[in-house]
Coordinates of C-alpha atoms and ligand atoms in Angstrom, one line a residue:
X1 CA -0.7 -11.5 12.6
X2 CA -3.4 -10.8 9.8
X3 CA -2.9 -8.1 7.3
X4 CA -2.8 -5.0 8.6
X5 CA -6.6 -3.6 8.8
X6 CA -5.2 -0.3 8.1
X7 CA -7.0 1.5 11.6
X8 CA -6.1 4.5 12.3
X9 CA -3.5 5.1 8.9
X10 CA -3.5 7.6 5.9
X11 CA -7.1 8.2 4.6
X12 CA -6.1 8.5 0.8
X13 CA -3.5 7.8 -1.2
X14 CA -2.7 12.1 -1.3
X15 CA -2.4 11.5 2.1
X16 CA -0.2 8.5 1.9
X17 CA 2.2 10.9 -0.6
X18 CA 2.4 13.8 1.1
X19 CA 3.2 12.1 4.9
X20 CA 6.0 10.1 2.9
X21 CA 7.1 12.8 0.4
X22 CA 7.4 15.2 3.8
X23 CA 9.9 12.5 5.1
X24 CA 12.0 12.9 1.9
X25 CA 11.6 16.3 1.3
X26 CA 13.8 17.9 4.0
X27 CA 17.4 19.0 5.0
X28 CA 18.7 16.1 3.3
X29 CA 17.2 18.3 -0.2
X30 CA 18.8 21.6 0.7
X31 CA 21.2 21.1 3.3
X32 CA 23.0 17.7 2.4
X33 CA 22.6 17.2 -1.1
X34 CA 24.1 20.8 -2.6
X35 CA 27.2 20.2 0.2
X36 CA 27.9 16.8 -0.9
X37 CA 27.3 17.7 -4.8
X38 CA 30.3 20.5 -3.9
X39 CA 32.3 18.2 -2.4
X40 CA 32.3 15.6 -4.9
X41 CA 32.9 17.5 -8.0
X42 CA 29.0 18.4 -9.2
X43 CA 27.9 17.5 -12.2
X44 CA 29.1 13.7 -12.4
X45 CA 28.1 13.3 -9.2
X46 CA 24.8 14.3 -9.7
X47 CA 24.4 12.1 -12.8
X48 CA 25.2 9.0 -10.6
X49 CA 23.1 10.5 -7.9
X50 CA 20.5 10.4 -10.7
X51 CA 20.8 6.8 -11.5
X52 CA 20.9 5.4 -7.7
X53 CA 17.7 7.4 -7.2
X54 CA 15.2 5.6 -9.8
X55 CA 17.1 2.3 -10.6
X56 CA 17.5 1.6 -6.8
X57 CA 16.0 3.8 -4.9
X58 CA 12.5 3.4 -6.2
X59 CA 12.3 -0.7 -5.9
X60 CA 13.9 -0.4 -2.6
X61 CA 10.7 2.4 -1.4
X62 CA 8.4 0.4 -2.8
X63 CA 10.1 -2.9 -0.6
X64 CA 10.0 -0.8 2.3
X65 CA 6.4 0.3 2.2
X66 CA 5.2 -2.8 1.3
X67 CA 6.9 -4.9 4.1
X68 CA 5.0 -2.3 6.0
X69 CA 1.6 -2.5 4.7
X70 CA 1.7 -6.3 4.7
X71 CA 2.5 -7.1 8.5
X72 CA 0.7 -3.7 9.3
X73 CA 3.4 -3.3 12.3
X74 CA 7.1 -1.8 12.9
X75 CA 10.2 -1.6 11.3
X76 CA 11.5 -4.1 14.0
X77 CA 7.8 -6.4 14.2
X78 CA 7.4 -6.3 10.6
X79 CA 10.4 -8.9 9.9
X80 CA 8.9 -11.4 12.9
X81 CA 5.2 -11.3 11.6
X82 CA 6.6 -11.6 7.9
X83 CA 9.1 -14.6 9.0
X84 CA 7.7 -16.5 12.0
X85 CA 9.6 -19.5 11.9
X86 CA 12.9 -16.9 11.5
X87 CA 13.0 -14.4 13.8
X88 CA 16.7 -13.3 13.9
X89 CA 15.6 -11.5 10.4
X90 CA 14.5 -8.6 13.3
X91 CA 18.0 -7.7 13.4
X92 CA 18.0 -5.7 10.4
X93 CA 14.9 -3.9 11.9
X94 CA 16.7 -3.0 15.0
X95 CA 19.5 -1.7 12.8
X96 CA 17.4 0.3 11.5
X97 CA 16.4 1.7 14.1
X98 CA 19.9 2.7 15.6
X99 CA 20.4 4.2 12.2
X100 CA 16.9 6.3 12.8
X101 CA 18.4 7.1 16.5
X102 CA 21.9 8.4 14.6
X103 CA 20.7 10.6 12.0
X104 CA 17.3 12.0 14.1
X105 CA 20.4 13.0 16.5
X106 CA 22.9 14.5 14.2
X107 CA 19.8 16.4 12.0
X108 CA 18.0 17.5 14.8
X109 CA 21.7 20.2 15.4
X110 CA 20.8 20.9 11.7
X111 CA 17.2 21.5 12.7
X112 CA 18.3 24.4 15.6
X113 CA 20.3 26.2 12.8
X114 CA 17.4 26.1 10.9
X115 CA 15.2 27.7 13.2
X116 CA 17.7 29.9 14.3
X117 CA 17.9 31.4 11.2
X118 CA 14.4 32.4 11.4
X119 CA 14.2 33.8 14.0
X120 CA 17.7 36.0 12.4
X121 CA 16.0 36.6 9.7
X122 CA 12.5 38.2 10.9
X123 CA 14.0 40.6 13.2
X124 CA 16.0 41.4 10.6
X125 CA 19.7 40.5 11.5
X126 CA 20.4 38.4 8.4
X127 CA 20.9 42.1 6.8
X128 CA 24.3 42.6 4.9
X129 CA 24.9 45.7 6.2
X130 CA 24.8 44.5 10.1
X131 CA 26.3 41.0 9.8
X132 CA 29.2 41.9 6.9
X133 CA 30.7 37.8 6.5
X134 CA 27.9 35.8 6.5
X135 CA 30.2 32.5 7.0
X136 CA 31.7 34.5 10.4
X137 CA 27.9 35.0 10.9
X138 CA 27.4 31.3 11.0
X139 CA 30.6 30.2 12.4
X140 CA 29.7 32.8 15.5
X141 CA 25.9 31.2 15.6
X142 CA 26.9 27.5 15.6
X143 CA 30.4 27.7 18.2
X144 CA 28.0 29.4 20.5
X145 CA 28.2 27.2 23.6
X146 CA 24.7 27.5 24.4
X147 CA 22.4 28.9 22.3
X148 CA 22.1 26.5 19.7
X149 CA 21.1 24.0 22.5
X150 CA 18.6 25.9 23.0
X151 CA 16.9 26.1 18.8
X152 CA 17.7 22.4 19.0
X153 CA 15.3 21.4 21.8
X154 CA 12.4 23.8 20.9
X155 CA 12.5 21.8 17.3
X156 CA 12.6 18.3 19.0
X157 CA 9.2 19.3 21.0
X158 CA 7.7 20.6 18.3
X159 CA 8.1 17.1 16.5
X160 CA 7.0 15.6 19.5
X161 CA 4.2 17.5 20.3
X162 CA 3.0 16.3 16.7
X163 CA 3.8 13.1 17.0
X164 CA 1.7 13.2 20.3
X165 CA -1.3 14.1 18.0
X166 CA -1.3 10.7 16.2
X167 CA -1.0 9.5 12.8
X168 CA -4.2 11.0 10.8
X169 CA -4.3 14.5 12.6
X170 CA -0.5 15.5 13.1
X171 CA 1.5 13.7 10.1
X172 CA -0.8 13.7 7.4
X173 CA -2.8 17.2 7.5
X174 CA 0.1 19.0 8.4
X175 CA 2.2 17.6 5.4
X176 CA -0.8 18.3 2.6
X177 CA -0.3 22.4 3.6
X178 CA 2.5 23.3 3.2
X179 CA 5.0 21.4 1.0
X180 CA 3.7 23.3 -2.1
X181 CA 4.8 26.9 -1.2
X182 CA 8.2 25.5 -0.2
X183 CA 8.3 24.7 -3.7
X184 CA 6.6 27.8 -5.0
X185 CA 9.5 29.3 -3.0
X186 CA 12.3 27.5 -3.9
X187 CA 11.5 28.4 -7.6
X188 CA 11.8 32.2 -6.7
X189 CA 15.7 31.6 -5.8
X190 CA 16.1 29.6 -8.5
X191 CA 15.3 32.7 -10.7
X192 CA 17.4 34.9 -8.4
X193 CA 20.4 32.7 -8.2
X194 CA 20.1 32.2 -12.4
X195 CA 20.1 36.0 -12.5
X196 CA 23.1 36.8 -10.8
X197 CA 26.6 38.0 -12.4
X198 CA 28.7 35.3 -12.8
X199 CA 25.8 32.4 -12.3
X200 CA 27.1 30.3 -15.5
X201 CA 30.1 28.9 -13.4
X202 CA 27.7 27.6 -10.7
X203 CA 25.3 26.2 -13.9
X204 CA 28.1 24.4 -14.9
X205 CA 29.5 23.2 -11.9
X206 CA 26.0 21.2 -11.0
X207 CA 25.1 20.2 -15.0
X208 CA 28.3 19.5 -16.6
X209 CA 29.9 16.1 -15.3
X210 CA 33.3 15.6 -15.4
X211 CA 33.8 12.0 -15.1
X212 CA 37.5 12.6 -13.1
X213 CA 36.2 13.4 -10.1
X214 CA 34.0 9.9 -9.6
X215 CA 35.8 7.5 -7.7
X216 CA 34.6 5.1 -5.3
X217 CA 34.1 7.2 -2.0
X218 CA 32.0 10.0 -4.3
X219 CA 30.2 6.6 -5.8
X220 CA 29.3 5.8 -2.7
X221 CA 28.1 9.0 -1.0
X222 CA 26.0 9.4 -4.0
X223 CA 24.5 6.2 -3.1
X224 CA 24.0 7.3 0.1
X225 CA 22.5 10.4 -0.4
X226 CA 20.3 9.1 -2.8
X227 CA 19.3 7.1 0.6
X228 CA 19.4 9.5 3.0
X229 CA 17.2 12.3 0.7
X230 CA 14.6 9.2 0.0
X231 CA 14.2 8.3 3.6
X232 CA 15.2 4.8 2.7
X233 CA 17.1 1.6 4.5
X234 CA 16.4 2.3 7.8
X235 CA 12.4 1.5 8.1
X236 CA 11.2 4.6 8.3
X237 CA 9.0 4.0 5.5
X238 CA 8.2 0.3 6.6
X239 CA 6.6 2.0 9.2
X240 CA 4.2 4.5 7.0
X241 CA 3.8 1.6 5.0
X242 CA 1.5 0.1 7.9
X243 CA -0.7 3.1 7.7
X244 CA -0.8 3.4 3.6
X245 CA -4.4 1.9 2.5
X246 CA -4.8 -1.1 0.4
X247 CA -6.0 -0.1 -2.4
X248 CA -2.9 2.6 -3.2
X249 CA -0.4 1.6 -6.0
X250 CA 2.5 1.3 -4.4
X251 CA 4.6 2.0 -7.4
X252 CA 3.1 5.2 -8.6
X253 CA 3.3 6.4 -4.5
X254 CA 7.2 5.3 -4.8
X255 CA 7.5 6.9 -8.0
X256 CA 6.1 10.1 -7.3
X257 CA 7.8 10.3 -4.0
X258 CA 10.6 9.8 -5.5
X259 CA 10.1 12.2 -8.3
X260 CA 9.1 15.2 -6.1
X261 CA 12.4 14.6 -3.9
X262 CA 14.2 14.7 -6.7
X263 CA 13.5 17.9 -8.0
X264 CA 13.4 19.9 -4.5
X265 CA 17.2 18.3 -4.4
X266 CA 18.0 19.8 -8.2
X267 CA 16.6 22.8 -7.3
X268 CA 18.2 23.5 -4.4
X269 CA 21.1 22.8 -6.5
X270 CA 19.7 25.6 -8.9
X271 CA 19.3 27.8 -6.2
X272 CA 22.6 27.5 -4.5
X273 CA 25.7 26.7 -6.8
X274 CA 25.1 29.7 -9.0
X275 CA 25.3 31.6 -6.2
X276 CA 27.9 30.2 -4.8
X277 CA 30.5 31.1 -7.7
X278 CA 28.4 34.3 -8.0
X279 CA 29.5 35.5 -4.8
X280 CA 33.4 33.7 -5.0
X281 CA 32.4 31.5 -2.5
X282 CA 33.8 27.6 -2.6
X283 CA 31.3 25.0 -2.9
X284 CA 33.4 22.4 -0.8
X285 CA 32.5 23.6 2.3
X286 CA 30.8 21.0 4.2
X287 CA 27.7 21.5 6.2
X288 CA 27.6 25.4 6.3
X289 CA 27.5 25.8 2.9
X290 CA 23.5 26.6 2.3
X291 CA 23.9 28.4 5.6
X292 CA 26.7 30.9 4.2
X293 CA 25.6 31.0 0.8
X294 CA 21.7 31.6 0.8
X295 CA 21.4 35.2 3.1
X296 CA 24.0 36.5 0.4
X297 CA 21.1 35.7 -2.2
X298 CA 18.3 37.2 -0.1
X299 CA 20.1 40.4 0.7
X300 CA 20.7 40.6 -3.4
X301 CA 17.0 40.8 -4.0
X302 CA 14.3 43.4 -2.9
X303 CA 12.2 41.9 -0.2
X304 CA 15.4 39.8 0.9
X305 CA 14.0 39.8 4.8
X306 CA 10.1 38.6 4.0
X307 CA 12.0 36.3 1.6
X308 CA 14.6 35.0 4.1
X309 CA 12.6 34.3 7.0
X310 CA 9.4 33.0 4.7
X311 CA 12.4 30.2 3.1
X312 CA 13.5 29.8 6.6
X313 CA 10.5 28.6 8.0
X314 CA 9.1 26.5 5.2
X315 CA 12.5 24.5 5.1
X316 CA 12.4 24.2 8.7
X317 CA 8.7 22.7 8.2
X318 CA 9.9 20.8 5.6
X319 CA 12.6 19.4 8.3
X320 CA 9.7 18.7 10.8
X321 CA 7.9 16.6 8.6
X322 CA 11.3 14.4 8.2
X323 CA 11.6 14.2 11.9
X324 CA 8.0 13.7 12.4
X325 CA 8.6 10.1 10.3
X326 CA 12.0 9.1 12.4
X327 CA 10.2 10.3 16.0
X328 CA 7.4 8.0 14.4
X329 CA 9.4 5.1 13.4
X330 CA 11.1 5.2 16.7
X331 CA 7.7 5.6 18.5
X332 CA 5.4 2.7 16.7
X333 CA 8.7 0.7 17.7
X334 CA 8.0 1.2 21.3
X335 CA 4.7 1.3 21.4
X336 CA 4.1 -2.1 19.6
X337 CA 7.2 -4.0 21.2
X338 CA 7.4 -2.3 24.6
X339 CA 3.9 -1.8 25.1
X340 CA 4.3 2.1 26.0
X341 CA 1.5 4.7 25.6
X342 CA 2.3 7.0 22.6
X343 CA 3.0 10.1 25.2
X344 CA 4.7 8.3 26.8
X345 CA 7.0 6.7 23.9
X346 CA 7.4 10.0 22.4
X347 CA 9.0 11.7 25.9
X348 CA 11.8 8.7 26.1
X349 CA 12.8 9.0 22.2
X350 CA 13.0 13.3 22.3
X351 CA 14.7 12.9 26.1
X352 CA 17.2 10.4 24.2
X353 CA 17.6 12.1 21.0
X354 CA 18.5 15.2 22.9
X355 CA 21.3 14.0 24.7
X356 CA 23.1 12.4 22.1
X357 CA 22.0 15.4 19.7
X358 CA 23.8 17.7 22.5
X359 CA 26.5 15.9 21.5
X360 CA 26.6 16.5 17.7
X361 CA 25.7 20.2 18.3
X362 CA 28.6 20.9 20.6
X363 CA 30.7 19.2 18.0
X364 CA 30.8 22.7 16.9
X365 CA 32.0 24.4 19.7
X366 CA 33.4 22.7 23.3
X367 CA 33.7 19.4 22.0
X368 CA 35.2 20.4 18.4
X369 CA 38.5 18.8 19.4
X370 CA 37.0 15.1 20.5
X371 CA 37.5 13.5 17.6
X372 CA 37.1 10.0 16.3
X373 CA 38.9 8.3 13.3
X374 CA 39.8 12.4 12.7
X375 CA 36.0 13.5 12.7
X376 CA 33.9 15.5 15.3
X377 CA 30.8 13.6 16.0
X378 CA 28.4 15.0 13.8
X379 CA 30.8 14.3 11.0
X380 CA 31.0 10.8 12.0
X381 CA 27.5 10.4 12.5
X382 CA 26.7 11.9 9.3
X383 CA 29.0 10.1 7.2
X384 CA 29.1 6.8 9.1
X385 CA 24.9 7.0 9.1
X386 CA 24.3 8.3 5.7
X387 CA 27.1 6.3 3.7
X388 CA 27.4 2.8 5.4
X389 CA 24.9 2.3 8.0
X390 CA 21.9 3.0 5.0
X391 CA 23.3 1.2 2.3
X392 CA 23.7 -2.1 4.5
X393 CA 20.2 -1.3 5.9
X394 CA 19.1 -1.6 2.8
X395 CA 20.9 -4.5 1.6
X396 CA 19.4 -6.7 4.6
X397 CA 15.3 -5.3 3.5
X398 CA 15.9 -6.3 -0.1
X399 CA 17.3 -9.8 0.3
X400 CA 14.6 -10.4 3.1
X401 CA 11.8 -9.7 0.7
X402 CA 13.1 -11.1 -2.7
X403 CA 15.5 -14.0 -1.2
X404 CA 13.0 -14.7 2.2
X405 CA 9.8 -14.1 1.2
X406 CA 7.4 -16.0 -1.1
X407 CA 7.7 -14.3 -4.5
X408 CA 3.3 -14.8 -4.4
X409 CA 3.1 -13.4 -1.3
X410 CA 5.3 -9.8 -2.9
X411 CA 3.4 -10.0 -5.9
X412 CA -0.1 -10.4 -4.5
X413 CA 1.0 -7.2 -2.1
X414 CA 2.6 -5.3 -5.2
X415 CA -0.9 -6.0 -7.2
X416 CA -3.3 -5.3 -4.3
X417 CA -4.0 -9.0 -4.8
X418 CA -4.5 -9.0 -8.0
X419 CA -7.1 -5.8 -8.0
X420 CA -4.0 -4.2 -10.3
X421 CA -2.2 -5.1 -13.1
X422 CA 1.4 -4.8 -11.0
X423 CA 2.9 -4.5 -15.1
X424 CA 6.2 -3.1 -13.4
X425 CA 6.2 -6.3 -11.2
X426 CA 9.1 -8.3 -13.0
X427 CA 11.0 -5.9 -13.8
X428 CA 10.4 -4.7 -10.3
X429 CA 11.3 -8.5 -9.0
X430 CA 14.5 -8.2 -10.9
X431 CA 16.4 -5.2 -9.8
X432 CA 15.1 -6.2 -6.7
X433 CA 16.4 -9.8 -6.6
X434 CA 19.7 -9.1 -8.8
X435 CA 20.6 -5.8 -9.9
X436 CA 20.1 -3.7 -6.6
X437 CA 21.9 -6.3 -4.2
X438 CA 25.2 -6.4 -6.0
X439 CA 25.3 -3.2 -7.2
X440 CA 24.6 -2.0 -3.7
X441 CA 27.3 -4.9 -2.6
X442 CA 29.8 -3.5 -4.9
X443 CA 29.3 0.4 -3.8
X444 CA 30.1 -0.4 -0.7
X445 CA 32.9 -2.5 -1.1
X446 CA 34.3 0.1 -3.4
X447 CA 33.9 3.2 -0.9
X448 CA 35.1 1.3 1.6
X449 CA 38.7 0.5 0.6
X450 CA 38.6 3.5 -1.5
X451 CA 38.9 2.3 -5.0
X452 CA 39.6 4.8 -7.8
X453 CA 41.3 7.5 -5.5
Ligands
LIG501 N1 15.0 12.3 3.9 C1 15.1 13.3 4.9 C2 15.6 14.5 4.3 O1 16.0 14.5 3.1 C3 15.9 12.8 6.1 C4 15.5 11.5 6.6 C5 16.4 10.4 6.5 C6 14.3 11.3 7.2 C7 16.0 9.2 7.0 C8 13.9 10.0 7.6 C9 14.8 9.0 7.5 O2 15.8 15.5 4.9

């Protein structure tokens, strides 16, 4: 196949940014990242966290979105245009896209909280004085048999209705809107959260690292987070990369994308440890934390409901532009290898996503005592996804493009054939080629057999 004539993709580099940024920015910010921060110890963790983000995470983006760009096809089709004569290199596509299925199915539960706690919070029933315990509150909300089925599938047709609408309308004008008063928002709780008795303890806890806690499961999950929150090692952005233009720098785009997800993630932190010590609360506890911790901020300040259900609904748009790029990358898949209509691609992925999502929401409640290796099935799915599946995703993108693919032909994509300097290009090549793989390599095989503990 030629190089991708770029029909139909981003119009302009903001574009480009913003569609991709959306897919980092999301519930992996402020829902993963402050839980798994608590429950590996803060401050160390986030130092690591840190490091895996711009040493690794940024080559690995700018891999992804350049595979992309130069076969102009899927996360599955880009591996067979790229290597012809070795097809079998599709396999890490496919796992990718399992990995897509896994996490779109286990987020999308995330997503009906999300949206729940909208609704809650406009009529006006995240108020202190009707709820009392707001971790009863959530407990009540999420073991409902029902109703969270319900929050769950309205968000999953609401990301398909977009992804109905097509690259250029749906993904990239809806992303350009709105990200920035998220962030206008989230620095308003950062201020509240700081100002609250007792917030020094919660300062700490994120900024001061304490070295003991780091062994090699927390090693790892930071890795994984630092995947998970970047959208990266499971194709998702090899498929934006087909509709980024050719004349963007792909290494500002990573670096800025990476950059911006970055500090949503620290200050979500901000917003939500201080608060958590403020209010006695324990920041090791899993998945509800944001959920439990956040209305007690809200009901401290003055406006708490507009503020509530305004932070509500931007975080849950900031989740719909994540799912937006998985329903994508699952859709393009189809559509390119299977021949399907979009419509009709995007009905079979939210039909299947739904059913195994049912799953990870009733994890909560009917099915809270089917357990595998000692975890419901959202906890598997979001650790197994997150902490193995991405990291080994990853591994098999980097070695195919600095061990299988003509270092000229990554150079001349890097450089816009040669229309740009590329001057991060060696260093690029190198962490690329070397550093990333083993250290990647290493990670695992460290969190694996638990080393350290
Ligand atoms: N990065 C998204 C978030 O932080 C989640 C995501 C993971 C989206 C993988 C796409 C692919 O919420």
């Amino acid at each position: 196949m030629a190089l991708s004539k770029n029909t139909g993709g981003f119009t302009s580099n903001l574009g480009a940014i913003a569609a991709a940024a959306g897919s980092a920015i999301g519930l992996g910010n402020i829902w993963r990242f402050p839980y798994t921060v608590g429950q590996y110890g803060g401050g160390a963790f986030l130092l690591v966290y840190l490091l895996f983000v711009f040493l690794i995470g940024v080559p690995i983006m700018m891999s992804e979105l350049s595979l992309g760009r130069r076969s102009g096809a899927n996360a599955v089709a880009s591996f067979r245009v790229l290597s012809p004569k070795r097809k079998g290199w599709a396999a890490v596509g496919i796992w990718g896209i399992i990995t897509v299925f896994l996490i779109y199915s286990f987020y999308s539960t995330v997503t009906g909280w999300t949206l729940n706690y909208v609704v809650e919070a406009a009529s006006g029933g995240l108020s202190a004085d009707r709820v009392g315990d707001f971790s009863q509150f959530f407990q009540d909300f999420a073991t409902h048999p029902y109703k969270p089925l319900i929050y769950q599938f309205i968000f999953l047709a609401l990301s398909a209705l977009v992804v109905v609408l097509g690259v250029q309308k749906g993904i990239e004008g809806f992303s350009k809107v709105l990200m920035p008063i998220l962030f206008v928002l989230m620095i308003v709780l950062c201020i509240r959260s700081l100002t609250l008795p007792g917030a020094s303890a919660g300062v700490e806890f994120l900024f001061k690292p304490d070295f003991s806690k780091l062994n090699g499961v927390a090693i790892l999950s930071a890795l994984g987070q630092a995947m998970f929150s970047l959208s990266i090692g499971l194709g998702v952005l090899i498929t934006y990369g087909a509709y980024v233009r050719k004349e963007d720098n792909l290494f500002k785009t990573s670096l800025c994308i990476a950059s911006m997800d970055t500090l949503v993630a620290i200050l979500s932190g901000v917003a939500i440890f201080p608060a958590v010590f403020a209010f006695g609360m324990s920041p090791t506890s899993g998945p509800s934390l944001v959920y439990e911790v956040l209305p007690n901020v809200f009901n401290s300040m003055s406006g708490g409901v507009i503020f509530a259900t305004l932070f509500f609904l931007l975080l849950s748009i900031a989740a719909l532009s994540s799912t937006i790029s998985m329903h994508e990358a699952l859709v393009y898949w189809l559509m390119q290898d299977f021949k399907m209509k979009r419509g009709v691609a995007t009905t079979i992925t939210t039909i299947a996503v739904f059913v195994f999502g049912t799953l990870c929401t009733l994890s909560f409640s009917v099915m809270s005592d089917f357990n595998i290796f000692g975890r419901t099935i959202f906890d598997l799915l979001d650790h197994l996804t997150a902490t193995y599946m991405l990291p080994i995703g990853a591994l098999g993108i980097i070695i195919f493009l600095a061990w299988r693919l003509p270092k000229v032909d990554v150079h001349d994509e890097l450089s816009n054939s040669g229309k740009i300097k590329a001057r991060f290009f060696d260093f690029f090549y190198f962490m690329i080629r070397f550093v990333a793989p083993v250290a990647v390599f290493i990670v695992l095989i460290a969190g694996m057999f638990g080393l350290g503990q």
